[in-house]
Coordinates of C-alpha atoms in Angstrom, one line a residue:
Chain T
X294 CA -25.5 -46.6 -11.6
X295 CA -27.3 -44.7 -14.4
X296 CA -25.4 -43.2 -17.3
X297 CA -26.2 -39.6 -16.0
X298 CA -24.9 -40.5 -12.6
X299 CA -21.7 -41.9 -14.0
X300 CA -21.3 -38.8 -16.1
X301 CA -21.7 -36.5 -13.1
X302 CA -19.2 -38.6 -11.1
X303 CA -16.7 -38.5 -14.0
X304 CA -17.1 -34.7 -14.1
X305 CA -16.4 -34.4 -10.3
X306 CA -13.3 -36.5 -10.7
X307 CA -12.2 -34.3 -13.6
X308 CA -12.8 -31.2 -11.5
X309 CA -10.9 -32.6 -8.5
X310 CA -8.0 -33.6 -10.8
X311 CA -8.0 -30.2 -12.4
X312 CA -7.8 -28.5 -9.0
X313 CA -5.0 -30.7 -8.0
X314 CA -3.2 -30.0 -11.2
X315 CA -3.6 -26.2 -10.7
X316 CA -2.2 -26.5 -7.1
X317 CA 0.7 -28.7 -8.3
X318 CA 1.6 -26.2 -11.0
X319 CA 1.3 -23.3 -8.6
X320 CA 3.6 -25.1 -6.1
X321 CA 6.1 -25.8 -8.9
X322 CA 6.1 -22.4 -10.4
X323 CA 5.1 -20.4 -7.3
X324 CA 8.5 -18.8 -6.6
X325 CA 9.2 -17.7 -10.3
X326 CA 5.6 -16.5 -10.5
X327 CA 6.0 -14.3 -7.3
X328 CA 9.4 -13.0 -8.5
X329 CA 7.8 -12.2 -11.9
X330 CA 4.9 -10.4 -10.1
X331 CA 7.4 -8.1 -8.5
X332 CA 9.6 -7.7 -11.6
X333 CA 6.6 -6.9 -13.8
X334 CA 6.0 -3.7 -11.8
X335 CA 9.5 -2.4 -12.6
X336 CA 9.7 -1.1 -16.2
X337 CA 12.8 1.1 -15.7
X338 CA 14.5 2.1 -18.9
X339 CA 18.2 2.8 -19.6
X340 CA 19.0 6.5 -18.8
X341 CA 19.0 8.9 -21.7
X342 CA 20.3 12.4 -21.8
X343 CA 17.5 14.8 -20.6
X344 CA 16.9 18.3 -19.5
X345 CA 15.2 17.4 -16.2
X346 CA 14.9 14.6 -13.6
X347 CA 11.3 14.8 -12.2
X348 CA 11.3 13.3 -8.7
X349 CA 7.8 12.1 -7.8
X350 CA 6.7 12.3 -4.2
X351 CA 6.5 9.4 -1.9
X352 CA 10.1 8.2 -1.4
X353 CA 12.4 10.8 0.2
X354 CA 14.8 8.1 1.3
X355 CA 15.5 6.7 -2.2
X356 CA 14.2 8.8 -5.1
X357 CA 16.2 12.0 -4.5
X358 CA 19.4 9.9 -4.3
X359 CA 18.7 8.5 -7.7
X360 CA 18.1 12.0 -9.1
X361 CA 21.4 13.1 -7.5
X362 CA 23.3 10.2 -9.3
X363 CA 21.6 11.1 -12.6
X364 CA 22.7 14.8 -12.1
X365 CA 26.2 13.8 -11.0
X366 CA 26.7 11.5 -14.1
X367 CA 25.5 14.3 -16.4
X368 CA 22.2 12.6 -17.6
X369 CA 20.2 15.6 -16.4
X370 CA 21.0 19.3 -15.9
X371 CA 18.2 20.2 -13.5
X372 CA 16.0 18.4 -10.9
X373 CA 12.3 19.0 -10.5
X374 CA 10.6 18.1 -7.3
X375 CA 6.9 17.4 -6.9
X376 CA 5.1 19.5 -4.3
X377 CA 3.3 16.9 -2.3
X378 CA 0.2 17.8 -0.3
X379 CA 1.0 17.7 3.4
X380 CA -1.1 15.4 5.6
X381 CA -3.0 17.0 8.5
X382 CA -0.3 15.6 10.8
X383 CA 2.3 17.6 8.9
X384 CA 0.2 20.7 8.9
X385 CA -0.3 20.9 12.6
X386 CA 3.2 19.8 13.6
X387 CA 6.8 20.9 13.3
X388 CA 7.5 18.4 10.5
X389 CA 9.0 19.6 7.2
X390 CA 6.9 19.0 4.1
X391 CA 8.0 16.1 1.9
X392 CA 9.4 18.2 -0.9
X393 CA 11.5 20.1 1.7
X394 CA 12.9 16.9 2.9
X395 CA 13.7 15.8 -0.6
X396 CA 15.3 19.1 -1.3
X397 CA 17.4 18.8 1.9
X398 CA 18.6 15.3 0.8
X399 CA 19.7 16.7 -2.5
X400 CA 21.5 19.7 -1.0
X401 CA 23.1 17.4 1.6
X402 CA 24.4 15.3 -1.2
X403 CA 26.0 18.2 -3.1
X404 CA 23.4 19.2 -5.7
X405 CA 23.5 23.1 -6.0
X406 CA 20.3 24.8 -4.8
X407 CA 19.9 26.6 -8.2
X408 CA 19.6 23.3 -10.0
X409 CA 16.6 22.3 -7.9
X410 CA 13.0 23.5 -8.6
X411 CA 9.8 22.6 -6.8
X412 CA 6.9 22.4 -9.2
X413 CA 3.1 22.2 -8.8
X414 CA 0.9 22.8 -5.9
X415 CA -0.1 20.2 -3.3
X416 CA -0.2 17.0 -5.3
X417 CA -2.4 14.3 -3.8
X418 CA -1.9 11.6 -6.3
X419 CA 0.5 10.5 -9.1
X420 CA -2.1 11.7 -11.5
X421 CA -1.8 15.3 -10.1
X422 CA 1.9 15.1 -10.6
X423 CA 1.5 14.1 -14.2
X424 CA -0.9 17.0 -14.8
X425 CA 1.8 19.4 -13.5
X426 CA 4.4 18.0 -15.8
X427 CA 1.9 18.1 -18.7
X428 CA 1.5 21.8 -18.0
X429 CA 5.3 22.2 -18.0
X430 CA 5.6 20.4 -21.3
X431 CA 3.0 22.7 -22.8
X432 CA 5.4 25.5 -22.2
X433 CA 8.5 23.5 -23.1
X434 CA 7.4 21.0 -25.7
X435 CA 11.0 20.0 -26.6
X436 CA 12.0 19.2 -23.0
X437 CA 13.2 15.7 -22.3
X438 CA 12.5 14.4 -18.8
X439 CA 13.6 11.4 -16.7
X440 CA 10.8 10.5 -14.4
X441 CA 12.3 9.3 -11.1
X442 CA 10.2 7.0 -8.9
X443 CA 10.4 3.7 -7.0
X444 CA 10.9 0.4 -8.8
X445 CA 7.5 -1.0 -7.7
X446 CA 5.8 2.3 -8.8
X447 CA 7.3 2.4 -12.2
X448 CA 4.7 0.6 -14.3
X449 CA 1.8 2.6 -12.9
X450 CA 3.7 5.8 -13.4
X451 CA 4.5 5.0 -17.0
X452 CA 0.8 4.1 -17.6
X453 CA -0.5 7.3 -16.2
X454 CA 2.0 9.5 -18.0
X455 CA 1.3 7.8 -21.3
X456 CA -2.5 8.0 -20.6
X457 CA -2.4 11.7 -19.9
X458 CA 0.4 12.9 -22.3
X459 CA -0.2 10.5 -25.2
X460 CA 2.4 11.0 -27.9
X461 CA 4.2 13.6 -25.8
X462 CA 5.2 10.9 -23.4
X463 CA 7.7 9.6 -26.0
X464 CA 10.3 12.1 -24.7
X465 CA 10.1 10.7 -21.2
X466 CA 12.3 8.0 -19.6
X467 CA 11.2 6.2 -16.5
X468 CA 13.7 4.9 -13.9
X469 CA 12.8 3.4 -10.6
X470 CA 14.9 3.6 -7.5
X471 CA 15.3 0.1 -5.9
X472 CA 13.4 -0.6 -2.7
X473 CA 15.8 -1.8 0.0
X474 CA 13.6 -2.1 3.0
X475 CA 12.6 -5.6 1.8
X476 CA 14.3 -8.3 -0.2
X477 CA 12.8 -8.2 -3.8
X478 CA 13.8 -11.9 -4.2
X479 CA 11.5 -12.8 -1.3
X480 CA 9.1 -9.9 -1.0
X481 CA 6.3 -12.2 0.1
X482 CA 8.3 -13.0 3.3
X483 CA 8.3 -9.4 4.4
X484 CA 5.4 -7.4 5.6
X485 CA 6.6 -4.3 3.8
X486 CA 7.2 -6.2 0.5
X487 CA 3.8 -7.9 0.8
X488 CA 2.0 -4.6 1.4
X489 CA 4.0 -2.7 -1.3
X490 CA 3.6 -5.3 -4.1
X491 CA 0.0 -6.3 -3.5
X492 CA -1.0 -2.6 -2.7
X493 CA 0.6 -1.6 -6.0
X494 CA -1.4 -4.2 -7.9
X495 CA -4.6 -3.0 -6.2
X496 CA -3.7 0.6 -7.2
X497 CA -3.0 -0.4 -10.8
X498 CA -6.4 -2.0 -11.0
X499 CA -8.1 1.0 -9.4
X500 CA -6.3 3.3 -11.8
X501 CA -7.5 1.2 -14.7
X502 CA -11.1 1.5 -13.6
X503 CA -10.8 5.2 -12.6
X504 CA -9.0 6.5 -15.7
X505 CA -9.6 4.0 -18.5
X506 CA -12.6 2.3 -20.1
X507 CA -10.7 -0.9 -20.8
X508 CA -11.8 -2.9 -17.7
X509 CA -15.4 -2.0 -18.2
X510 CA -15.3 -3.4 -21.8
X511 CA -13.6 -6.5 -20.3
X512 CA -16.3 -6.8 -17.7
X513 CA -19.1 -6.3 -20.2
X514 CA -17.5 -8.8 -22.5
X515 CA -17.2 -11.3 -19.6
X516 CA -20.9 -10.9 -18.7
X517 CA -21.8 -11.2 -22.4
X518 CA -19.9 -14.5 -22.6
X519 CA -21.6 -15.7 -19.5
X520 CA -25.0 -14.8 -21.0
X521 CA -24.2 -16.7 -24.3
X522 CA -23.0 -19.7 -22.3
X523 CA -26.3 -19.7 -20.3
X524 CA -28.5 -19.3 -23.4
X525 CA -26.5 -21.6 -25.7
X526 CA -28.8 -24.6 -25.4
X527 CA -31.9 -22.6 -26.0
X528 CA -30.4 -21.0 -29.0
X529 CA -29.2 -24.2 -30.5
X530 CA -32.5 -25.9 -29.9
X531 CA -34.5 -23.2 -31.7
X532 CA -32.3 -23.4 -34.8
X533 CA -34.0 -25.3 -37.6
X534 CA -32.8 -28.6 -38.8
Chain S
X86 CA -27.8 -30.3 -34.3
X87 CA -30.5 -32.1 -32.2
X88 CA -34.0 -30.9 -32.5
X89 CA -36.0 -31.1 -29.3
X90 CA -39.2 -31.9 -31.2
X91 CA -37.5 -34.9 -32.7
X92 CA -36.6 -36.3 -29.3
X93 CA -38.7 -39.0 -27.7
X94 CA -41.6 -37.7 -25.5
X95 CA -40.0 -38.8 -22.2
X96 CA -36.7 -36.8 -22.9
X97 CA -38.4 -33.4 -23.3
X98 CA -39.1 -32.7 -19.6
X99 CA -35.5 -33.8 -18.7
X100 CA -34.2 -31.1 -21.2
X101 CA -36.5 -28.5 -19.6
X102 CA -35.2 -29.3 -16.1
X103 CA -31.6 -29.0 -17.3
X104 CA -32.4 -25.5 -18.7
X105 CA -34.0 -24.2 -15.6
X106 CA -31.0 -24.4 -13.2
X107 CA -29.4 -21.6 -15.3
X108 CA -32.4 -19.4 -14.8
X109 CA -32.5 -20.3 -11.1
X110 CA -28.7 -19.7 -10.7
X111 CA -29.1 -16.4 -12.6
X112 CA -31.9 -15.3 -10.3
X113 CA -29.9 -16.3 -7.2
X114 CA -26.8 -14.4 -8.4
X115 CA -29.0 -11.3 -9.2
X116 CA -30.6 -11.6 -5.7
X117 CA -27.2 -11.9 -4.1
X118 CA -25.9 -8.8 -6.0
X119 CA -29.0 -6.8 -5.1
X120 CA -28.6 -7.9 -1.4
X121 CA -24.9 -6.9 -1.4
X122 CA -25.9 -3.5 -3.0
X123 CA -28.4 -3.0 -0.2
X124 CA -26.2 -4.0 2.7
X125 CA -22.8 -2.9 1.3
X126 CA -22.4 -0.2 4.0
X127 CA -22.6 -2.5 7.1
X128 CA -20.5 -5.1 5.2
X129 CA -17.7 -2.6 4.5
X130 CA -18.0 -1.1 8.0
X131 CA -17.7 -4.6 9.4
X132 CA -14.6 -5.3 7.2
X133 CA -12.8 -2.2 8.6
X134 CA -14.0 -3.2 12.0
X135 CA -11.9 -6.3 11.8
X136 CA -8.8 -4.1 11.8
X137 CA -9.9 -2.2 15.0
X138 CA -9.4 -3.4 18.5
X139 CA -11.6 -2.6 21.5
X140 CA -10.3 0.6 23.3
X141 CA -8.7 -0.2 26.6
X142 CA -10.2 1.4 29.7
X143 CA -6.8 1.5 31.4
X144 CA -5.6 4.9 32.7
X145 CA -1.9 4.2 33.5
X146 CA 0.7 6.8 34.2
X147 CA 2.5 6.2 30.9
X148 CA 1.2 6.8 27.4
X149 CA 3.2 5.3 24.5
X150 CA 3.5 7.1 21.2
X151 CA 4.7 4.7 18.5
X152 CA 6.1 5.3 15.0
X153 CA 4.3 4.5 11.8
X154 CA 5.8 3.4 8.6
X155 CA 6.6 7.0 7.4
X156 CA 8.7 8.0 10.4
X157 CA 5.7 9.9 11.8
X158 CA 3.4 8.9 14.7
X159 CA 1.1 6.0 14.1
X160 CA -2.2 7.6 14.8
X161 CA -3.5 11.0 13.8
X162 CA -3.1 13.7 16.5
X163 CA -1.3 11.1 18.8
X164 CA 0.9 13.9 20.1
X165 CA -2.0 16.2 21.0
X166 CA -3.9 13.3 22.6
X167 CA -0.8 12.3 24.6
X168 CA -0.2 15.9 25.8
X169 CA -3.9 16.1 26.8
X170 CA -3.7 12.8 28.6
X171 CA -0.6 13.8 30.6
X172 CA -2.2 17.1 31.6
X173 CA -5.2 15.3 33.0
X174 CA -3.3 12.3 34.5
X175 CA -1.3 13.1 37.7
X176 CA 2.4 12.5 37.0
X177 CA 1.5 11.4 33.4
X178 CA 4.5 10.7 31.2
X179 CA 5.1 10.0 27.5
X180 CA 7.1 7.0 26.3
X181 CA 8.8 6.8 22.9
X182 CA 10.5 3.9 21.2
X183 CA 12.7 5.5 18.5
X184 CA 12.7 4.0 15.1
X185 CA 15.7 3.0 13.0
X186 CA 17.1 6.2 11.4
X187 CA 16.3 6.4 7.7
X188 CA 18.7 7.9 5.1
X189 CA 16.9 11.2 5.3
X190 CA 17.5 11.3 9.1
X191 CA 21.1 10.2 8.4
X192 CA 21.5 13.3 6.1
X193 CA 19.8 15.6 8.7
X194 CA 17.0 16.3 6.2
X195 CA 14.4 14.9 8.5
X196 CA 14.4 14.8 12.3
X197 CA 14.6 11.5 14.1
X198 CA 11.3 10.2 15.5
X199 CA 12.4 11.0 19.0
X200 CA 13.3 14.6 18.2
X201 CA 10.1 15.0 16.2
X202 CA 7.8 13.8 19.0
X203 CA 9.7 15.8 21.6
X204 CA 9.4 19.0 19.5
X205 CA 5.7 18.5 18.9
X206 CA 5.0 17.6 22.6
X207 CA 6.9 20.8 23.6
X208 CA 4.8 22.7 21.1
X209 CA 1.7 21.1 22.8
X210 CA 2.8 22.4 26.2
X211 CA 4.4 19.3 27.7
X212 CA 7.8 19.8 29.3
X213 CA 10.7 17.7 27.9
X214 CA 11.2 16.2 31.4
X215 CA 7.9 14.3 31.0
X216 CA 9.1 12.5 27.9
X217 CA 11.0 9.2 28.3
X218 CA 12.9 7.2 25.7
X219 CA 12.0 3.5 26.2
X220 CA 14.3 2.1 23.5
X221 CA 15.6 2.8 20.0
X222 CA 16.4 1.4 16.5
X223 CA 13.0 -0.3 16.1
X224 CA 12.3 -1.3 12.5
X225 CA 8.9 -2.8 12.9
X226 CA 5.9 -3.2 15.2
X227 CA 7.5 -6.4 16.5
X228 CA 10.7 -4.7 17.5
X229 CA 8.7 -1.9 19.1
X230 CA 6.9 -4.4 21.2
X231 CA 10.1 -6.1 22.2
X232 CA 11.6 -2.7 23.3
X233 CA 8.5 -2.0 25.3
X234 CA 8.6 -5.5 26.8
X235 CA 12.2 -4.7 28.0
X236 CA 11.0 -1.4 29.5
X237 CA 8.1 -3.0 31.3
X238 CA 10.5 -5.6 32.7
X239 CA 12.6 -2.7 34.1
X240 CA 9.5 -1.0 35.5
X241 CA 7.5 -3.7 37.2
X242 CA 5.0 -1.4 38.8
X243 CA 4.0 0.6 35.7
X244 CA 1.5 0.0 32.9
X245 CA 1.4 1.6 29.5
X246 CA -1.4 2.9 27.2
X247 CA -0.5 2.7 23.5
X248 CA -1.8 5.3 21.1
X249 CA -2.0 4.1 17.6
X250 CA -4.0 4.5 14.4
X251 CA -7.5 2.9 14.6
X252 CA -6.9 0.7 11.5
X253 CA -3.6 -0.6 12.8
X254 CA -4.9 -1.3 16.4
X255 CA -5.9 -4.9 15.8
X256 CA -2.4 -5.6 14.3
X257 CA -0.7 -3.9 17.3
X258 CA -2.8 -6.0 19.6
X259 CA -1.8 -9.2 17.9
X260 CA 1.9 -8.3 17.7
X261 CA 2.0 -7.4 21.4
X262 CA 0.2 -10.6 22.4
X263 CA 2.5 -12.7 20.2
X264 CA 5.7 -11.0 21.2
X265 CA 5.4 -10.5 25.0
X266 CA 4.6 -12.9 27.8
X267 CA 1.0 -12.7 28.9
X268 CA 1.8 -10.9 32.1
X269 CA 3.6 -8.2 30.2
X270 CA 1.1 -8.0 27.3
X271 CA -1.7 -7.5 29.9
X272 CA 0.1 -4.3 31.1
X273 CA -0.3 -2.6 27.7
X274 CA -3.6 -1.1 26.9
X275 CA -4.5 0.2 23.4
X276 CA -6.4 3.3 22.5
X277 CA -7.1 3.5 18.8
X278 CA -7.1 7.0 17.3
X279 CA -9.4 8.1 14.5
X280 CA -7.9 9.6 11.3
X281 CA -9.2 13.0 10.3
X282 CA -8.8 12.2 6.6
X283 CA -11.8 9.9 6.5
X284 CA -14.8 8.8 8.4
X285 CA -14.5 5.2 9.5
X286 CA -18.3 4.7 9.1
X287 CA -18.0 5.4 5.3
X288 CA -14.3 5.0 4.6
X289 CA -14.9 3.6 1.1
X290 CA -16.1 7.1 -0.1
X291 CA -12.7 8.7 0.4
X292 CA -9.5 7.8 -1.4
X293 CA -7.5 8.1 1.9
X294 CA -10.0 5.8 3.5
X295 CA -9.7 3.1 0.8
X296 CA -5.9 3.4 1.0
X297 CA -5.9 3.2 4.8
X298 CA -8.0 0.1 4.9
X299 CA -6.1 -1.5 2.0
X300 CA -2.7 -1.1 3.6
X301 CA -3.8 -1.8 7.1
X302 CA -5.6 -4.9 5.8
X303 CA -2.6 -6.1 4.0
X304 CA -0.3 -5.6 7.0
X305 CA -2.7 -7.3 9.3
X306 CA -3.3 -10.2 6.9
X307 CA 0.5 -10.7 6.6
X308 CA 1.0 -10.5 10.3
X309 CA -1.7 -13.1 11.1
X310 CA -0.6 -15.4 8.3
X311 CA 3.2 -15.1 8.4
X312 CA 4.1 -13.6 11.8
X313 CA 7.1 -11.2 11.9
X314 CA 8.4 -12.0 8.4
X315 CA 11.9 -10.8 7.5
X316 CA 12.1 -7.1 6.8
X317 CA 15.5 -5.9 5.8
X318 CA 17.4 -3.0 7.4
X319 CA 17.9 -0.4 4.6
X320 CA 21.4 0.4 3.5
X321 CA 23.1 3.6 4.6
X322 CA 23.5 6.5 2.1
X323 CA 26.9 5.6 0.7
X324 CA 26.0 1.9 0.2
X325 CA 22.7 2.9 -1.4
X326 CA 24.3 5.3 -3.8
X327 CA 26.7 2.5 -4.8
X328 CA 23.7 0.3 -5.5
X329 CA 22.1 3.1 -7.6
X330 CA 25.3 3.5 -9.7
X331 CA 25.4 -0.3 -10.3
X332 CA 21.7 -0.2 -11.3
X333 CA 22.2 2.5 -13.8
X334 CA 25.1 0.6 -15.3
X335 CA 23.0 -2.5 -15.4
X336 CA 20.1 -0.6 -17.2
X337 CA 22.5 0.6 -19.8
X338 CA 23.7 -2.9 -20.7

């Protein structure tokens, strides 16, 4: 065997060994890794005294109940509900709009009607909901708000609020209502957990590309590194001495 | 640093041939990217096509409206299509499998799936007597299929046409095939319904289309890979509020 052949063979063995090692590490730390993937999405903070709890759209079975507990325990004095855009199915049927359902849940759990306020107009995305709160904070700059969402949605929510509001987001507290239609300790064993967690990562990535230049810099940097790697021999060869 | 000029004559071509693969690979990568750019539309259409099953040509007496994840019908305009079907079909009837009541239903803030469908069918001109409950408390597509299997067992002479969202249709097909015995599964036809929010031929141009394909794709991938999985039945209102209080205490620690 020639020296070059031996080298190639050695590299192949190293590559196979490396792959095996990666698989072994993944098997060993797979479960903690998966648990961490779910836990990373939840950046809930300890509750702090605030003027409003702002309930984001998307979870009428859990989020208003968290707002109710915050109201009941005196953390907030009023509850703001996001006016979510109805789907075509809602528009042409006898279904209540989502904010109406959320409002009904709060009323049914004893929150007085005068303490509830629906804000904004037909929000399609979390981004729209942030813009509505930003407008509110323009009028009431001293207002402190607890943003109520779901645990898996908490990181993206915090990112969007900080991205849009900048330093004004310092007065916000983020709390996620726990999801209980899947086991967070084994989310990858449930179809809902699988869809929710992976879907949330996909949305996080999409938001980064849509609303921030960071990923493009990373991409450009990666391509640049690839270019340098490809041209390194030529570059070294042309250097004198 | 090694100078190529200082190398023996026979080593120079070897160096050149080692440099060329990078150029070749770069050209191939660029070619592949250009090709993907040119044919991205059929590729993405094909990707969404994996989630859609072939529409059944069956025209049975019963049409089945199933629940989606959000306690609404799985399939845009399912109620209108079902009402239209029953008007055209002699003695046509609608079947419903009710879903597990959510906390909003428990608090009477949201109607149950059965009530919702009955109300909307009534609005669409279908008498309440033409609507039949085939089962209840279904928490997933698998449980829906089981309830329908039981109903088919009790009605040996009847077939059923399932109306569902286009992007969930392949998943429903798979679940029905896996849950029911072949003779029962054959008695369920599927009619995929298009969503008005996006055009399936260019779904990637609309946010709703991307979301639809993403979630339907994840659900189908999980179903094919893992089967039924283990979804949890959500707690009732009192229990959930107890959990929320405990969580707030935990966050304060």
